[in-house]
Short mmCIF file of C-alpha atoms and ligand atoms in Angstrom, two decimals:
data_model
loop_
_atom_site.label_atom_id
_atom_site.label_comp_id
_atom_site.label_asym_id
_atom_site.label_seq_id
_atom_site.Cartn_x
_atom_site.Cartn_y
_atom_site.Cartn_z
CA MET A 1 42.67 32.38 8.50
CA LYS A 2 46.67 31.48 8.54
CA GLY A 3 46.57 29.72 5.20
CA THR A 4 45.44 26.67 3.47
CA VAL A 5 47.19 23.15 3.93
CA LEU A 6 46.72 20.66 1.43
CA VAL A 7 47.15 17.16 3.59
CA THR A 8 47.32 13.89 1.28
CA GLY A 9 46.30 11.03 3.50
CA GLY A 10 44.43 13.13 5.76
CA ALA A 11 41.74 10.66 6.27
CA GLY A 12 44.05 8.39 7.85
CA TYR A 13 45.08 7.83 11.39
CA ILE A 14 47.97 10.42 11.71
CA GLY A 15 46.56 13.03 9.25
CA SER A 16 43.01 13.14 10.79
CA HIS A 17 44.43 13.99 13.95
CA ALA A 18 46.65 16.75 12.19
CA CYS A 19 43.45 18.06 10.28
CA VAL A 20 41.69 18.84 13.96
CA GLU A 21 45.07 20.49 15.07
CA LEU A 22 45.39 22.57 11.87
CA ILE A 23 41.75 23.81 11.71
CA GLU A 24 42.19 24.81 15.60
CA ALA A 25 45.34 26.53 14.90
CA GLY A 26 43.44 28.56 12.36
CA TYR A 27 44.51 26.68 9.12
CA SER A 28 42.02 25.71 6.40
CA VAL A 29 42.49 22.08 5.27
CA VAL A 30 41.88 20.36 1.94
CA ILE A 31 42.36 16.69 1.89
CA VAL A 32 43.24 14.06 -0.93
CA ASP A 33 42.96 10.63 0.03
CA ASN A 34 42.04 7.60 -2.17
CA LEU A 35 40.75 5.66 1.08
CA ASN A 36 42.65 2.61 0.20
CA ASN A 37 43.51 2.37 4.06
CA SER A 38 41.08 4.63 5.73
CA LYS A 39 37.23 5.47 5.84
CA HIS A 40 35.45 8.67 4.87
CA GLU A 41 33.84 8.57 7.97
CA SER A 42 37.16 10.07 9.81
CA VAL A 43 36.68 13.14 7.54
CA ASN A 44 32.96 13.55 8.90
CA ARG A 45 34.13 13.23 12.32
CA VAL A 46 36.96 15.83 12.14
CA THR A 47 34.20 18.35 10.81
CA GLU A 48 32.10 17.17 13.51
CA ILE A 49 34.81 17.86 16.14
CA THR A 50 36.05 21.31 14.37
CA GLY A 51 32.71 22.54 13.36
CA LYS A 52 34.40 23.44 10.22
CA PRO A 53 33.82 22.32 6.36
CA ILE A 54 36.59 20.15 4.80
CA ASP A 55 37.19 19.97 1.07
CA PHE A 56 37.75 16.46 0.44
CA TYR A 57 38.90 14.87 -3.01
CA PRO A 58 39.12 10.85 -3.23
CA TYR A 59 42.01 10.95 -5.38
CA ASP A 60 44.97 8.90 -5.84
CA ALA A 61 48.03 11.33 -5.20
CA ARG A 62 49.54 9.39 -8.31
CA GLU A 63 46.96 10.87 -10.71
CA LYS A 64 48.79 14.27 -11.77
CA GLN A 65 45.62 15.72 -13.50
CA ASP A 66 43.52 15.22 -10.38
CA LEU A 67 46.05 16.71 -8.17
CA THR A 68 46.47 19.36 -10.54
CA GLU A 69 42.68 20.25 -10.33
CA VAL A 70 42.95 20.59 -6.70
CA PHE A 71 45.66 23.07 -6.90
CA GLN A 72 43.74 25.04 -9.35
CA HIS A 73 40.62 24.90 -7.24
CA HIS A 74 42.47 26.05 -3.83
CA SER A 75 45.11 28.50 -3.06
CA ILE A 76 47.47 26.17 -1.16
CA ASP A 77 50.16 27.71 0.91
CA ALA A 78 51.90 24.47 2.10
CA VAL A 79 51.29 20.62 1.81
CA ILE A 80 51.53 17.81 4.39
CA HIS A 81 52.19 14.67 2.66
CA PHE A 82 51.10 11.73 4.86
CA ALA A 83 49.58 9.61 1.60
CA GLY A 84 51.58 6.43 1.93
CA LEU A 85 51.43 2.62 2.90
CA LYS A 86 52.94 1.93 6.12
CA ALA A 87 52.67 -2.11 6.67
CA VAL A 88 56.01 -3.55 7.21
CA GLY A 89 55.46 -7.00 6.71
CA GLU A 90 53.14 -6.55 3.63
CA SER A 91 56.06 -4.32 2.23
CA ALA A 92 58.22 -7.45 2.40
CA LYS A 93 55.58 -9.50 0.13
CA ILE A 94 54.54 -6.54 -2.21
CA PRO A 95 57.53 -4.24 -2.51
CA ALA A 96 56.77 -2.84 -5.94
CA TYR A 97 53.40 -1.80 -4.82
CA TYR A 98 54.91 0.20 -1.70
CA TYR A 99 57.78 1.68 -4.13
CA ASP A 100 55.15 2.48 -6.75
CA ASN A 101 52.51 4.24 -4.12
CA ASN A 102 54.96 5.97 -1.72
CA LEU A 103 57.55 7.10 -4.28
CA ASN A 104 55.58 8.00 -7.45
CA SER A 105 53.01 10.01 -5.07
CA THR A 106 55.83 11.99 -3.80
CA LEU A 107 57.30 12.46 -7.20
CA ILE A 108 53.92 13.42 -8.83
CA LEU A 109 53.19 15.68 -5.87
CA LEU A 110 56.40 17.70 -6.29
CA GLU A 111 56.04 17.98 -9.90
CA VAL A 112 52.70 19.63 -9.31
CA MET A 113 53.65 21.46 -6.66
CA LYS A 114 56.65 23.08 -8.99
CA GLU A 115 53.93 23.83 -11.71
CA GLN A 116 51.43 25.33 -9.23
CA ASN A 117 54.15 27.62 -7.59
CA VAL A 118 53.91 25.66 -4.04
CA ASN A 119 57.14 25.42 -2.32
CA LYS A 120 56.48 24.21 1.46
CA LEU A 121 56.26 20.67 2.29
CA VAL A 122 56.09 18.79 5.25
CA PHE A 123 56.74 14.98 4.74
CA SER A 124 55.91 11.80 6.98
CA SER A 125 59.06 10.21 7.50
CA SER A 126 59.68 7.47 10.34
CA ALA A 127 62.21 6.42 13.10
CA THR A 128 62.37 3.21 10.79
CA VAL A 129 65.24 5.33 8.59
CA TYR A 130 67.57 4.79 11.75
CA GLY A 131 67.62 0.99 10.68
CA GLU A 132 69.38 -0.57 13.77
CA PRO A 133 70.88 2.23 15.63
CA SER A 134 73.90 1.51 17.62
CA THR A 135 72.86 3.84 20.89
CA VAL A 136 70.08 5.55 22.04
CA PRO A 137 68.69 8.21 22.04
CA ILE A 138 68.65 8.91 18.53
CA SER A 139 69.81 12.26 16.78
CA GLU A 140 69.09 13.10 13.44
CA ASP A 141 72.72 12.98 12.52
CA PHE A 142 72.81 9.13 13.47
CA PRO A 143 73.66 6.95 10.21
CA LEU A 144 70.72 6.22 8.05
CA SER A 145 69.78 2.67 6.77
CA ALA A 146 66.65 0.56 6.20
CA THR A 147 65.93 -3.14 7.28
CA ASN A 148 62.90 -3.41 4.99
CA ALA A 149 61.06 -2.37 1.74
CA TYR A 150 58.77 0.42 3.61
CA GLY A 151 61.82 1.58 5.56
CA ARG A 152 63.55 2.05 2.07
CA THR A 153 60.67 3.86 0.96
CA LYS A 154 61.09 6.45 3.54
CA LEU A 155 64.63 6.68 3.06
CA PHE A 156 64.34 6.89 -0.45
CA ILE A 157 62.22 9.54 -0.48
CA GLU A 158 64.13 11.62 2.16
CA GLU A 159 66.89 11.30 -0.27
CA ILE A 160 64.93 12.48 -3.25
CA LEU A 161 63.63 15.76 -1.36
CA ARG A 162 67.18 16.62 -0.16
CA ASP A 163 68.12 16.47 -4.08
CA MET A 164 65.16 18.44 -5.06
CA ALA A 165 65.71 21.13 -2.21
CA ASN A 166 69.58 21.35 -3.30
CA ALA A 167 68.66 21.62 -6.84
CA ASP A 168 66.62 24.49 -6.22
CA LYS A 169 69.52 26.19 -4.31
CA LEU A 170 72.02 25.41 -7.39
CA ASN A 171 69.73 26.63 -9.91
CA GLN A 172 68.98 29.98 -7.58
CA VAL A 173 65.16 29.49 -8.29
CA ASP A 174 63.27 32.35 -6.84
CA SER A 175 61.00 30.35 -4.56
CA PRO A 176 63.10 27.38 -3.68
CA LEU A 177 61.54 24.32 -1.90
CA LYS A 178 61.27 24.21 1.81
CA ILE A 179 60.92 20.89 3.32
CA ALA A 180 60.55 19.44 6.94
CA LEU A 181 61.24 15.66 7.07
CA LEU A 182 59.34 14.64 10.24
CA ARG A 183 60.66 11.34 11.59
CA TYR A 184 57.82 10.06 13.85
CA PHE A 185 58.67 7.46 16.58
CA ASN A 186 55.75 5.56 17.98
CA PRO A 187 52.39 7.14 17.35
CA VAL A 188 49.54 6.01 19.79
CA GLY A 189 46.45 7.51 21.26
CA ALA A 190 43.41 9.19 19.88
CA HIS A 191 41.64 12.48 20.19
CA LYS A 192 40.10 13.23 23.28
CA SER A 193 36.50 13.27 22.17
CA GLY A 194 37.03 9.59 21.33
CA ARG A 195 35.72 10.36 17.84
CA ILE A 196 38.56 9.70 15.76
CA GLY A 197 41.60 7.03 16.62
CA GLU A 198 43.62 4.33 15.00
CA ASP A 199 41.49 2.07 13.11
CA PRO A 200 43.86 -1.21 11.34
CA ASN A 201 42.66 -3.34 8.94
CA GLY A 202 42.36 -6.94 10.12
CA ILE A 203 44.85 -8.06 13.17
CA PRO A 204 46.88 -5.12 14.35
CA ASN A 205 50.80 -5.35 13.89
CA ASN A 206 51.56 -2.60 16.17
CA LEU A 207 51.45 -2.84 20.15
CA MET A 208 48.99 -0.14 21.43
CA PRO A 209 45.97 -1.30 19.00
CA TYR A 210 46.92 -4.91 19.64
CA ILE A 211 46.51 -4.11 23.43
CA SER A 212 43.20 -2.29 23.13
CA GLN A 213 41.70 -4.89 20.67
CA VAL A 214 42.35 -7.70 23.59
CA ALA A 215 41.05 -5.41 26.12
CA VAL A 216 37.83 -4.84 24.08
CA GLY A 217 37.42 -8.57 23.56
CA LYS A 218 38.29 -8.68 19.78
CA LEU A 219 41.40 -10.32 20.26
CA ASP A 220 42.42 -13.12 23.20
CA LYS A 221 45.96 -12.42 24.25
CA LEU A 222 48.84 -10.23 23.65
CA SER A 223 52.03 -12.04 22.49
CA ILE A 224 54.89 -10.17 24.04
CA PHE A 225 57.96 -10.70 21.44
CA GLY A 226 61.03 -11.46 23.53
CA ASN A 227 61.60 -10.94 27.06
CA ASP A 228 65.41 -11.50 26.76
CA TYR A 229 66.26 -8.07 25.48
CA PRO A 230 69.39 -6.09 27.25
CA THR A 231 66.46 -3.64 28.87
CA ARG A 232 65.35 -3.17 32.18
CA ASP A 233 62.57 -5.92 32.14
CA GLY A 234 64.05 -7.81 28.88
CA THR A 235 61.02 -6.57 26.83
CA GLY A 236 61.58 -3.85 23.60
CA VAL A 237 61.74 -0.14 24.72
CA ARG A 238 60.08 2.42 22.29
CA ASP A 239 59.46 6.29 22.35
CA TYR A 240 55.61 6.21 22.28
CA ILE A 241 54.05 9.59 21.56
CA HIS A 242 50.68 10.79 21.54
CA VAL A 243 49.13 11.26 18.21
CA VAL A 244 47.97 14.67 19.35
CA ASP A 245 51.22 15.75 20.24
CA LEU A 246 52.37 14.25 17.01
CA ALA A 247 49.74 16.35 14.89
CA LYS A 248 50.68 19.42 16.91
CA GLY A 249 54.36 18.81 15.56
CA HIS A 250 52.98 19.14 12.10
CA VAL A 251 51.12 22.56 12.91
CA LYS A 252 54.35 23.89 14.17
CA ALA A 253 56.48 22.50 10.93
CA VAL A 254 54.04 24.47 8.74
CA ASP A 255 54.08 27.49 10.80
CA TYR A 256 57.83 27.31 10.85
CA LEU A 257 57.94 26.96 6.95
CA LEU A 258 55.48 29.73 6.18
CA HIS A 259 57.74 31.90 8.36
CA MET A 260 61.23 31.43 6.61
CA ASP A 261 62.70 33.68 4.28
CA GLU A 262 61.32 32.95 0.79
CA SER A 263 64.51 33.05 -1.12
CA LYS A 264 66.05 30.31 1.24
CA SER A 265 65.87 26.48 0.22
CA GLU A 266 66.09 24.28 3.45
CA CYS A 267 65.46 20.26 3.65
CA HIS A 268 65.99 19.22 7.23
CA ALA A 269 64.75 16.04 9.42
CA TYR A 270 63.17 16.38 12.74
CA ASN A 271 62.73 13.72 15.40
CA LEU A 272 59.14 13.76 17.04
CA GLY A 273 59.25 11.63 20.04
CA THR A 274 58.99 12.29 23.62
CA GLY A 275 62.73 11.29 24.35
CA HIS A 276 61.51 8.57 26.94
CA GLY A 277 61.77 4.80 26.40
CA VAL A 278 59.06 2.59 27.67
CA SER A 279 59.21 -0.97 27.69
CA VAL A 280 56.26 -3.73 26.45
CA LEU A 281 55.39 -4.73 30.26
CA GLU A 282 55.38 -0.99 31.35
CA MET A 283 52.73 -0.20 28.40
CA VAL A 284 50.60 -3.48 29.36
CA ASN A 285 50.72 -2.59 32.97
CA THR A 286 49.91 1.16 32.53
CA PHE A 287 47.05 0.28 30.28
CA MET A 288 45.86 -1.95 32.94
CA GLN A 289 46.06 0.65 35.83
CA VAL A 290 44.58 3.43 33.47
CA THR A 291 41.89 1.48 31.98
CA GLY A 292 40.82 -1.23 34.84
CA GLN A 293 40.95 -3.63 32.10
CA THR A 294 42.95 -6.90 32.21
CA ILE A 295 45.29 -7.86 29.50
CA GLU A 296 45.99 -11.62 29.07
CA TYR A 297 49.74 -12.00 27.64
CA ARG A 298 52.33 -14.57 26.88
CA PHE A 299 55.95 -14.27 26.23
CA ALA A 300 56.72 -15.27 22.46
CA GLU A 301 59.74 -15.42 20.43
CA ARG A 302 61.25 -11.98 19.29
CA ARG A 303 60.18 -10.55 16.09
CA PRO A 304 62.36 -10.49 13.31
CA GLY A 305 63.70 -7.07 12.57
CA ASP A 306 62.93 -5.74 16.11
CA VAL A 307 65.35 -3.76 17.89
CA ALA A 308 65.96 -3.74 21.65
CA GLU A 309 65.68 0.05 22.19
CA CYS A 310 64.53 2.92 20.02
CA TYR A 311 63.92 6.55 21.49
CA ALA A 312 64.29 10.21 20.01
CA ASN A 313 66.45 12.78 21.16
CA PRO A 314 63.89 15.44 20.22
CA THR A 315 66.00 18.43 21.18
CA LYS A 316 66.09 19.74 17.40
CA ALA A 317 62.71 20.00 16.87
CA ASN A 318 62.20 21.54 20.66
CA ASN A 319 64.57 24.15 19.70
CA ILE A 320 63.92 24.94 16.14
CA LEU A 321 60.24 24.10 15.78
CA LYS A 322 59.36 25.27 19.15
CA TRP A 323 57.70 21.90 19.80
CA HIS A 324 57.45 19.62 22.78
CA ALA A 325 55.31 16.48 23.35
CA GLU A 326 52.87 17.28 26.23
CA LYS A 327 50.86 14.14 26.97
CA ASN A 328 51.95 11.52 29.21
CA LEU A 329 51.83 7.64 28.97
CA GLU A 330 48.71 7.84 31.28
CA ASP A 331 46.86 10.28 28.44
CA MET A 332 48.03 7.61 25.74
CA MET A 333 46.32 4.61 27.33
CA ARG A 334 42.98 6.53 28.38
CA ASP A 335 42.30 8.21 24.99
CA THR A 336 43.10 4.76 23.15
CA TRP A 337 40.79 3.12 25.33
CA ARG A 338 37.83 5.57 25.04
CA TRP A 339 38.20 5.32 21.33
CA GLN A 340 38.28 1.51 21.36
CA LYS A 341 35.39 1.29 23.76
CA ASN A 342 33.22 3.66 21.98
CA ASN A 343 34.24 2.50 18.59
CA PRO A 344 35.04 -1.64 18.93
CA LYS A 345 34.60 -1.63 15.38
CA GLY A 346 36.43 1.43 14.32
CA TYR A 347 34.74 3.40 11.72
CA GLU A 348 32.28 0.90 10.90
CA ASP A 349 30.12 1.61 14.26
P1 LIG B 1 47.30 5.47 7.53
O1 LIG B 1 47.09 4.64 6.61
O2 LIG B 1 46.34 5.52 8.46
O3 LIG B 1 47.12 7.12 6.74
C1 LIG B 1 47.71 6.68 5.26
C2 LIG B 1 46.47 7.73 4.57
O4 LIG B 1 47.17 7.68 3.19
C3 LIG B 1 45.44 6.64 4.27
O5 LIG B 1 43.95 7.27 4.57
C4 LIG B 1 45.46 6.02 3.04
O6 LIG B 1 44.15 5.83 2.27
C5 LIG B 1 46.01 7.30 1.99
N1 LIG B 1 46.77 6.83 1.01
C6 LIG B 1 47.80 5.76 0.68
N2 LIG B 1 48.05 5.88 -0.61
C7 LIG B 1 47.66 6.97 -1.17
C8 LIG B 1 47.70 7.34 -2.28
N3 LIG B 1 48.60 7.12 -3.40
N4 LIG B 1 47.01 8.57 -2.78
C9 LIG B 1 46.07 9.11 -1.90
N5 LIG B 1 46.05 8.60 -0.60
C10 LIG B 1 46.62 7.62 -0.37
O7 LIG B 1 48.59 5.56 8.10
P2 LIG B 1 49.11 6.81 9.45
O8 LIG B 1 49.61 6.04 10.38
O9 LIG B 1 48.21 7.65 9.34
O10 LIG B 1 50.54 6.99 8.43
C11 LIG B 1 50.63 8.52 7.85
C12 LIG B 1 52.01 8.61 7.40
O11 LIG B 1 52.83 8.57 8.55
C13 LIG B 1 52.21 7.32 6.38
O12 LIG B 1 53.22 7.95 5.13
C14 LIG B 1 53.19 6.31 7.41
O13 LIG B 1 54.07 5.80 6.68
C15 LIG B 1 53.79 7.44 8.35
N6 LIG B 1 54.31 6.81 9.70
C16 LIG B 1 53.31 6.26 10.42
C17 LIG B 1 53.71 5.96 11.64
C18 LIG B 1 53.09 4.98 12.42
O14 LIG B 1 53.19 4.36 13.15
N7 LIG B 1 51.44 5.39 12.26
C19 LIG B 1 55.07 5.68 11.78
C20 LIG B 1 56.02 6.40 11.12
C21 LIG B 1 55.60 7.15 9.77
C1 LIG B 2 56.88 -0.98 13.87
C2 LIG B 2 57.81 -1.19 12.64
C3 LIG B 2 58.20 0.10 12.24
C4 LIG B 2 57.27 1.26 11.81
C5 LIG B 2 56.25 1.15 13.20
C6 LIG B 2 55.24 2.31 12.96
C7 LIG B 2 58.61 -3.32 12.60
C8 LIG B 2 59.75 -4.48 12.74
N1 LIG B 2 58.69 -2.15 12.94
O1 LIG B 2 57.86 -0.35 14.80
O2 LIG B 2 58.88 -0.02 10.83
O3 LIG B 2 57.47 2.35 11.51
O4 LIG B 2 56.01 -0.09 13.61
O5 LIG B 2 54.25 1.59 11.99
O6 LIG B 2 57.49 -3.91 12.18
N2 LIG B 2 55.10 -5.89 20.31
C9 LIG B 2 54.59 -7.01 21.10
N3 LIG B 2 53.50 -7.70 20.45
C10 LIG B 2 52.71 -7.14 19.52
C11 LIG B 2 53.43 -6.00 18.97
C12 LIG B 2 54.41 -5.58 19.40
O7 LIG B 2 55.56 -7.27 21.89
O8 LIG B 2 51.84 -7.82 19.27
C13 LIG B 2 56.33 -5.13 20.76
C14 LIG B 2 57.44 -4.95 19.52
O9 LIG B 2 58.38 -6.27 19.97
C15 LIG B 2 58.27 -3.81 19.95
C16 LIG B 2 56.96 -2.98 20.59
O10 LIG B 2 56.03 -3.93 20.90
O11 LIG B 2 59.11 -4.14 21.25
C17 LIG B 2 56.54 -1.89 19.58
O12 LIG B 2 56.24 -2.70 18.64
P1 LIG B 2 55.06 -1.96 17.20
O13 LIG B 2 54.16 -1.13 17.90
O14 LIG B 2 54.99 -2.97 16.28
O15 LIG B 2 56.26 -0.79 16.63
P2 LIG B 2 57.71 -0.83 16.40
O16 LIG B 2 58.15 -2.11 16.07
O17 LIG B 2 58.77 0.09 16.93
#
């Protein structure tokens, strides 16, 4: 066994895939998830895929006593903090809830980690911290900004984590914080088993689940938000990354932090993307080719807050974490469709 990783938000979309990859890489996994945007069934299915039991705690990461109990029951070597609320539109309507959940869960987690002498943390950040980038591809040293409350929670947490790591350096603590801020581009796809995948509540906001729900007959027609962007076909361009590649990036980040010199403090950001931009029309056409399904669509107004193009320069993660995205667009489409077709109602099936 390589070590034990506490995964907050491990019942969620990316967290459940990360648990599979961690277990397959030889880690044991403990999950804390209050199930506010997920189902316990995802944890059962991770166990089914890996054949390994998982310690699951249905706790809120803001509850200090509960979190302390978990650290006292397990010898935790590193933490991956996925737990958070992520809906951009909702964050504009109930920002206080977003700030409370996302910031306080991180602050409490840091407090408990300090008390329990755990100093390695991987944090789920987002390409949203680049705001409206002036050029593409985007490198980690680009200026940071946010265009909505959700994005600001990610930006603020990154700043807090940098301050905490710097404080450990200034105070010359024996085992200072070692932090990887992973900035995800657009996660899509599902595990190849078709047993775990993305299960959004209500009507999806994001492109990939919208397309797959049109294909399965849950939704009528896709609206493509804007066909007059200065891109190769006029539709928005993004860096779609297979969720299993993304999950493997977390394993690499944990490996990296666990092998660092114990006396060194560190807080670095890494882009997790493929480095390739794909347009909305290319996504729709590839989905149709790969799955044989027809996707009805119409062109609609641009969605406020959208940028024309957003894709990563992932060189830093390639070089330092020794991580590369391996799966292609066809894999993303095939795996999304297998999950959607086998689970038309998500985990309720
Ligand atoms: P998700 O909603 O599927 O997973 C998040 C999990 O955290 C859920 O299972 C939820 O129940 C849990 N959770 C939320 N608040 C909690 C709390 N206070 N205590 C305990 N559990 C809590 O989302 P996801 O897509 O898997 O995203 C995981 C992380 O990655 C989030 O922090 C999100 O902001 C970030 N992220 C996601 C994307 C994306 O496109 N999916 C992109 C960039 C960043
Ligand atoms: C969105 C969020 C971003 C968040 C990310 C992951 C916004 C403005 N941005 O990113 O903060 O980190 O999700 O959760 O909400 N599209 C359509 N029709 C649809 C849905 C999307 O044409 O029904 C287009 C969009 O205009 C965009 C592309 O598809 O060009 C991808 O959209 P989406 O999947 O929502 O991701 P982002 O906008 O990149």
